[in-house]
mmCIF file of C-alpha atoms and ligand atoms in Angstrom:
data_model
loop_
_atom_site.group_PDB
_atom_site.id
_atom_site.type_symbol
_atom_site.label_atom_id
_atom_site.label_comp_id
_atom_site.label_asym_id
_atom_site.label_seq_id
_atom_site.Cartn_x
_atom_site.Cartn_y
_atom_site.Cartn_z
ATOM 1 C CA UNK P 1 17.765 -15.147 4.420
ATOM 2 C CA UNK P 2 15.353 -12.239 4.792
ATOM 3 C CA UNK P 3 11.915 -12.875 6.137
ATOM 4 C CA UNK P 4 8.861 -10.731 6.592
ATOM 5 C CA UNK P 5 6.020 -10.537 9.079
ATOM 6 C CA UNK P 6 2.841 -11.029 7.096
ATOM 7 C CA UNK P 7 -0.738 -10.233 8.104
ATOM 8 C CA UNK P 8 -2.474 -11.659 5.044
ATOM 9 C CA UNK P 9 -1.984 -12.865 1.491
ATOM 10 C CA UNK P 10 -4.772 -12.965 -1.052
ATOM 11 C CA UNK P 11 -5.403 -12.811 -4.773
ATOM 12 C CA UNK P 12 -7.772 -10.222 -6.186
ATOM 13 C CA UNK P 13 -7.837 -7.265 -8.580
ATOM 14 C CA UNK P 14 -5.870 -4.113 -7.855
ATOM 15 C CA UNK P 15 -8.600 -1.576 -7.123
ATOM 16 C CA UNK P 16 -6.615 1.671 -6.996
ATOM 17 C CA UNK P 17 -4.239 3.837 -9.015
ATOM 18 C CA UNK P 18 -2.453 3.065 -12.278
ATOM 19 C CA UNK P 19 -2.829 -0.704 -12.040
ATOM 20 C CA UNK P 20 -6.590 -0.657 -11.409
ATOM 21 C CA UNK P 21 -8.182 -3.830 -12.710
ATOM 22 C CA UNK P 22 -4.988 -5.889 -12.848
ATOM 23 C CA UNK P 23 -5.102 -9.343 -11.239
ATOM 24 C CA UNK P 24 -2.731 -9.140 -8.286
ATOM 25 C CA UNK P 25 -1.467 -11.061 -5.301
ATOM 26 C CA UNK P 26 -1.561 -8.830 -2.227
ATOM 27 C CA UNK P 27 0.991 -9.362 0.534
ATOM 28 C CA UNK P 28 0.083 -7.304 3.588
ATOM 29 C CA UNK P 29 2.971 -6.814 6.005
ATOM 30 C CA UNK P 30 2.435 -6.353 9.722
ATOM 31 C CA UNK P 31 3.413 -3.156 11.536
ATOM 32 C CA UNK P 32 2.700 0.555 11.104
ATOM 33 C CA UNK P 33 3.475 3.433 13.496
ATOM 34 C CA UNK P 34 1.966 6.219 11.335
ATOM 35 C CA UNK P 35 -1.407 6.257 13.084
ATOM 36 C CA UNK P 36 -3.842 7.622 10.469
ATOM 37 C CA UNK P 37 -7.166 8.045 12.335
ATOM 38 C CA UNK P 38 -9.217 6.774 9.364
ATOM 39 C CA UNK P 39 -6.933 3.797 8.678
ATOM 40 C CA UNK P 40 -8.936 0.775 7.510
ATOM 41 C CA UNK P 41 -6.145 -1.682 8.424
ATOM 42 C CA UNK P 42 -5.612 -0.807 12.085
ATOM 43 C CA UNK P 43 -5.254 -4.512 12.814
ATOM 44 C CA UNK P 44 -1.823 -4.312 11.142
ATOM 45 C CA UNK P 45 -0.417 -1.599 13.404
ATOM 46 C CA UNK P 46 1.333 -3.684 16.045
ATOM 47 C CA UNK P 47 3.561 -6.722 15.787
ATOM 48 C CA UNK P 48 2.470 -8.545 18.910
ATOM 49 C CA UNK P 49 4.539 -11.695 19.546
ATOM 50 C CA UNK P 50 1.497 -13.251 21.188
ATOM 51 C CA UNK P 51 -0.278 -13.174 17.832
ATOM 52 C CA UNK P 52 2.358 -14.955 15.761
ATOM 53 C CA UNK P 53 0.748 -18.028 14.185
ATOM 54 C CA UNK P 54 1.460 -20.476 11.406
ATOM 55 C CA UNK P 55 0.756 -19.385 7.847
ATOM 56 C CA UNK P 56 -1.946 -22.059 7.526
ATOM 57 C CA UNK P 57 -3.693 -20.737 10.588
ATOM 58 C CA UNK P 58 -3.528 -17.080 9.432
ATOM 59 C CA UNK P 59 -4.597 -17.981 5.883
ATOM 60 C CA UNK P 60 -7.607 -19.873 7.258
ATOM 61 C CA UNK P 61 -8.914 -16.823 9.128
ATOM 62 C CA UNK P 62 -12.109 -15.429 7.655
ATOM 63 C CA UNK P 63 -11.934 -12.027 9.301
ATOM 64 C CA UNK P 64 -9.332 -9.288 9.662
ATOM 65 C CA UNK P 65 -7.133 -9.829 12.698
ATOM 66 C CA UNK P 66 -3.791 -8.812 14.143
ATOM 67 C CA UNK P 67 -2.412 -12.320 13.672
ATOM 68 C CA UNK P 68 0.716 -12.647 11.559
ATOM 69 C CA UNK P 69 3.187 -15.190 10.313
ATOM 70 C CA UNK P 70 6.802 -14.936 9.258
ATOM 71 C CA UNK P 71 7.903 -16.080 5.792
ATOM 72 C CA UNK P 72 10.879 -15.770 3.493
ATOM 73 C CA UNK P 73 10.299 -15.020 -0.199
ATOM 74 C CA UNK P 74 10.852 -18.711 -1.017
ATOM 75 C CA UNK P 75 8.175 -19.698 1.497
ATOM 76 C CA UNK P 76 5.844 -17.053 0.055
ATOM 77 C CA UNK P 77 6.330 -18.377 -3.487
ATOM 78 C CA UNK P 78 5.471 -21.825 -2.191
ATOM 79 C CA UNK P 79 2.378 -20.407 -0.500
ATOM 80 C CA UNK P 80 1.299 -18.787 -3.822
ATOM 81 C CA UNK P 81 1.625 -22.198 -5.507
ATOM 82 C CA UNK P 82 -0.224 -24.081 -2.798
ATOM 83 C CA UNK P 83 -3.099 -21.603 -3.031
ATOM 84 C CA UNK P 84 -3.229 -21.819 -6.833
ATOM 85 C CA UNK P 85 -2.564 -18.114 -7.350
ATOM 86 C CA UNK P 86 -1.938 -17.223 -11.004
ATOM 87 C CA UNK P 87 -1.649 -13.403 -10.957
ATOM 88 C CA UNK P 88 1.721 -12.089 -12.117
ATOM 89 C CA UNK P 89 1.558 -8.760 -10.278
ATOM 90 C CA UNK P 90 2.440 -8.581 -6.579
ATOM 91 C CA UNK P 91 1.312 -5.713 -4.380
ATOM 92 C CA UNK P 92 3.277 -5.405 -1.132
ATOM 93 C CA UNK P 93 1.215 -3.310 1.207
ATOM 94 C CA UNK P 94 0.590 -2.898 4.905
ATOM 95 C CA UNK P 95 0.733 -1.686 7.438
ATOM 96 C CA UNK P 96 3.801 0.249 6.386
ATOM 97 C CA UNK P 97 5.863 -2.117 4.217
ATOM 98 C CA UNK P 98 8.890 0.185 4.217
ATOM 99 C CA UNK P 99 9.523 -0.680 7.855
ATOM 100 C CA UNK P 100 11.273 -3.602 6.145
ATOM 101 C CA UNK P 101 14.159 -3.706 3.683
ATOM 102 C CA UNK P 102 12.186 -4.814 0.632
ATOM 103 C CA UNK P 103 15.230 -5.236 -1.605
ATOM 104 C CA UNK P 104 15.469 -9.026 -1.176
ATOM 105 C CA UNK P 105 11.778 -9.793 -1.684
ATOM 106 C CA UNK P 106 11.253 -7.387 -4.606
ATOM 107 C CA UNK P 107 14.442 -8.608 -6.325
ATOM 108 C CA UNK P 108 13.537 -12.277 -5.955
ATOM 109 C CA UNK P 109 9.964 -11.755 -7.176
ATOM 110 C CA UNK P 110 11.125 -9.711 -10.176
ATOM 111 C CA UNK P 111 13.698 -12.409 -10.988
ATOM 112 C CA UNK P 112 10.825 -14.903 -10.974
ATOM 113 C CA UNK P 113 9.007 -12.841 -13.608
ATOM 114 C CA UNK P 114 6.525 -10.961 -11.425
ATOM 115 C CA UNK P 115 5.905 -7.241 -11.610
ATOM 116 C CA UNK P 116 6.022 -5.778 -8.119
ATOM 117 C CA UNK P 117 4.330 -2.757 -6.583
ATOM 118 C CA UNK P 118 4.661 -1.371 -3.085
ATOM 119 C CA UNK P 119 2.230 0.953 -1.354
ATOM 120 C CA UNK P 120 3.828 3.178 1.272
ATOM 121 C CA UNK P 121 3.109 6.259 3.360
ATOM 122 C CA UNK P 122 6.421 7.809 2.272
ATOM 123 C CA UNK P 123 7.565 8.183 5.872
ATOM 124 C CA UNK P 124 10.302 5.518 5.695
ATOM 125 C CA UNK P 125 13.211 5.138 3.327
ATOM 126 C CA UNK P 126 12.187 2.972 0.392
ATOM 127 C CA UNK P 127 14.555 0.034 -0.049
ATOM 128 C CA UNK P 128 13.422 -1.984 -3.054
ATOM 129 C CA UNK P 129 14.564 -3.289 -6.446
ATOM 130 C CA UNK P 130 14.818 -0.417 -8.944
ATOM 131 C CA UNK P 131 12.056 -1.895 -11.154
ATOM 132 C CA UNK P 132 9.566 -1.906 -8.290
ATOM 133 C CA UNK P 133 6.563 0.325 -8.948
ATOM 134 C CA UNK P 134 6.282 2.627 -5.941
ATOM 135 C CA UNK P 135 2.946 4.096 -4.922
ATOM 136 C CA UNK P 136 3.394 6.783 -2.286
ATOM 137 C CA UNK P 137 0.301 7.771 -0.367
ATOM 138 C CA UNK P 138 1.877 10.581 1.653
ATOM 139 C CA UNK P 139 0.661 10.779 5.222
ATOM 140 C CA UNK P 140 0.991 14.309 6.608
ATOM 141 C CA UNK P 141 0.602 15.390 10.253
ATOM 142 C CA UNK P 142 -0.568 12.004 11.477
ATOM 143 C CA UNK P 143 -0.618 11.164 15.200
ATOM 144 C CA UNK P 144 2.455 8.919 14.860
ATOM 145 C CA UNK P 145 4.547 12.054 14.216
ATOM 146 C CA UNK P 146 6.281 10.652 11.106
ATOM 147 C CA UNK P 147 7.361 12.945 8.290
ATOM 148 C CA UNK P 148 7.142 12.341 4.567
ATOM 149 C CA UNK P 149 10.661 11.959 3.165
ATOM 150 C CA UNK P 150 11.976 13.817 0.134
ATOM 151 C CA UNK P 151 13.623 10.576 -1.032
ATOM 152 C CA UNK P 152 10.270 8.767 -0.940
ATOM 153 C CA UNK P 153 8.546 11.482 -2.954
ATOM 154 C CA UNK P 154 11.378 11.407 -5.499
ATOM 155 C CA UNK P 155 11.151 7.612 -5.798
ATOM 156 C CA UNK P 156 7.370 7.605 -6.316
ATOM 157 C CA UNK P 157 6.053 6.273 -9.621
ATOM 158 C CA UNK P 158 2.634 7.523 -8.617
ATOM 159 C CA UNK P 159 1.223 9.539 -5.743
ATOM 160 C CA UNK P 160 -2.152 8.540 -4.366
ATOM 161 C CA UNK P 161 -3.812 10.774 -1.829
ATOM 162 C CA UNK P 162 -7.000 10.096 0.132
ATOM 163 C CA UNK P 163 -9.196 13.205 0.388
ATOM 164 C CA UNK P 164 -12.323 14.178 2.251
ATOM 165 C CA UNK P 165 -11.852 17.929 2.759
ATOM 166 C CA UNK P 166 -9.855 20.908 1.464
ATOM 167 C CA UNK P 167 -7.206 20.513 4.145
ATOM 168 C CA UNK P 168 -6.198 17.195 2.572
ATOM 169 C CA UNK P 169 -5.488 18.974 -0.738
ATOM 170 C CA UNK P 170 -3.423 21.542 1.190
ATOM 171 C CA UNK P 171 -1.465 18.713 2.848
ATOM 172 C CA UNK P 172 -0.757 17.200 -0.535
ATOM 173 C CA UNK P 173 0.385 20.567 -1.867
ATOM 174 C CA UNK P 174 2.776 20.852 1.074
ATOM 175 C CA UNK P 175 4.479 17.520 0.318
ATOM 176 C CA UNK P 176 4.570 18.192 -3.426
ATOM 177 C CA UNK P 177 6.757 21.190 -2.566
ATOM 178 C CA UNK P 178 9.394 18.603 -1.540
ATOM 179 C CA UNK P 179 9.770 17.775 -5.241
ATOM 180 C CA UNK P 180 10.734 21.346 -6.136
ATOM 181 C CA UNK P 181 11.014 21.724 -9.916
ATOM 182 C CA UNK P 182 11.421 17.967 -10.504
ATOM 183 C CA UNK P 183 8.869 16.353 -12.804
ATOM 184 C CA UNK P 184 5.858 15.089 -10.891
ATOM 185 C CA UNK P 185 4.555 11.527 -11.252
ATOM 186 C CA UNK P 186 0.867 10.949 -11.904
ATOM 187 C CA UNK P 187 -1.163 12.166 -8.965
ATOM 188 C CA UNK P 188 -4.352 10.379 -7.952
ATOM 189 C CA UNK P 189 -6.959 11.710 -5.552
ATOM 190 C CA UNK P 190 -8.963 9.046 -3.797
ATOM 191 C CA UNK P 191 -12.197 9.999 -2.016
ATOM 192 C CA UNK P 192 -12.181 8.621 1.533
ATOM 193 C CA UNK P 193 -14.838 5.967 2.161
ATOM 194 C CA UNK P 194 -16.721 6.785 -1.064
ATOM 195 C CA UNK P 195 -18.339 9.767 0.686
ATOM 196 C CA UNK P 196 -20.364 12.001 -1.691
ATOM 197 C CA UNK P 197 -18.716 15.258 -0.594
ATOM 198 C CA UNK P 198 -15.261 13.723 -0.764
ATOM 199 C CA UNK P 199 -15.952 12.421 -4.258
ATOM 200 C CA UNK P 200 -17.221 15.815 -5.430
ATOM 201 C CA UNK P 201 -14.130 17.535 -4.008
ATOM 202 C CA UNK P 202 -11.829 15.001 -5.643
ATOM 203 C CA UNK P 203 -13.521 15.361 -9.040
ATOM 204 C CA UNK P 204 -13.428 19.162 -8.876
ATOM 205 C CA UNK P 205 -9.764 19.216 -7.891
ATOM 206 C CA UNK P 206 -8.683 16.602 -10.442
ATOM 207 C CA UNK P 207 -10.241 18.635 -13.246
ATOM 208 C CA UNK P 208 -8.716 21.902 -12.000
ATOM 209 C CA UNK P 209 -5.205 20.420 -11.493
ATOM 210 C CA UNK P 210 -5.169 17.824 -14.311
ATOM 211 C CA UNK P 211 -4.770 15.099 -11.676
ATOM 212 C CA UNK P 212 -6.491 11.707 -11.804
ATOM 213 C CA UNK P 213 -9.332 10.187 -9.829
ATOM 214 C CA UNK P 214 -8.745 6.849 -8.093
ATOM 215 C CA UNK P 215 -11.816 5.059 -6.839
ATOM 216 C CA UNK P 216 -11.466 2.083 -4.553
ATOM 217 C CA UNK P 217 -13.107 -0.011 -7.255
ATOM 218 C CA UNK P 218 -12.759 -3.223 -5.242
ATOM 219 C CA UNK P 219 -15.163 -1.742 -2.667
ATOM 220 C CA UNK P 220 -17.743 -0.888 -5.356
ATOM 221 C CA UNK P 221 -17.740 -4.408 -6.764
ATOM 222 C CA UNK P 222 -17.604 -6.085 -3.361
ATOM 223 C CA UNK P 223 -14.226 -7.808 -3.512
ATOM 224 C CA UNK P 224 -11.333 -7.705 -1.072
HETATM 225 FE FE1 SF4 S 1 -3.024 2.786 8.160
HETATM 226 FE FE2 SF4 S 1 -1.446 3.128 6.024
HETATM 227 FE FE3 SF4 S 1 -1.845 5.148 7.749
HETATM 228 FE FE4 SF4 S 1 -0.396 3.022 8.467
HETATM 229 S S1 SF4 S 1 0.094 4.524 6.860
HETATM 230 S S2 SF4 S 1 -1.970 4.050 9.708
HETATM 231 S S3 SF4 S 1 -1.482 1.368 7.437
HETATM 232 S S4 SF4 S 1 -3.389 4.195 6.417
#
C-alpha cells in the first residue's frame, strides 16, 4: 500500500490557473529539493524524521510548519470525511509532489469520482493516472540544480510561470523550446507576490504572446 508524507490538507478554492474558483481539497506533500529563493512553502523542503507527527496533531496546527504525517489514500479519504470536506476536486501540491509515484493516489481518487490536479516544477518524472490534470510551473536555474524535463513539459495540461522580471520570460521561452513544434498547452503568467511591476510585465507579455494571466486570487480575497 502506497503512502505519502503530507504537510497539510485543507479545503478552499483553487486560486490559480484553469481551475480558478473551483472548490478544492489541497493535499500538500512534504519534500522539495528545487530551492526556489522566493518559495512561499519553504517549510515543506525537508522531510525531517524528528517532525513526523500524527495527522490529528498536524491538522490542528494553526501556522505553517515543517511537521508532516504519513497517510495512504484510504486514510486520506477517511480524513476528508472526518473533516466534512465536500469538494470534488483534489489538488496535490507541495513541496514537489513528483518526488512520489502519484499513480496509486491519483488512480484511487479518480476511481472515487474526484477530479485530480497536480502542481509540479517539472523537474521530476510525472507518474500519475492519465486523467490527472498536470500543472507544470517550470523552475529554471534554481539553486537545487534540477532541470526541467522534456517529458514533464509534454505531459503538461497547463504551464504556469511566476514572473517578476524579463529574465523570467526568457527562462520560460527556454523551456518552451523543449516542446519543439508540438502544440503548446495554455500558458499562464503569474505575477510574483502581486508586485505592481510584475503584474504590469505579465499583462504586457500575455497580450503580446496571447498567453493568459493567473492571479493568486486566494491571496486577494484572504483565503488559504
Ligand atoms: Fe518551493 Fe515549488 Fe520551488 Fe519547491 S519547486 S522550492 S516548493 S516553489
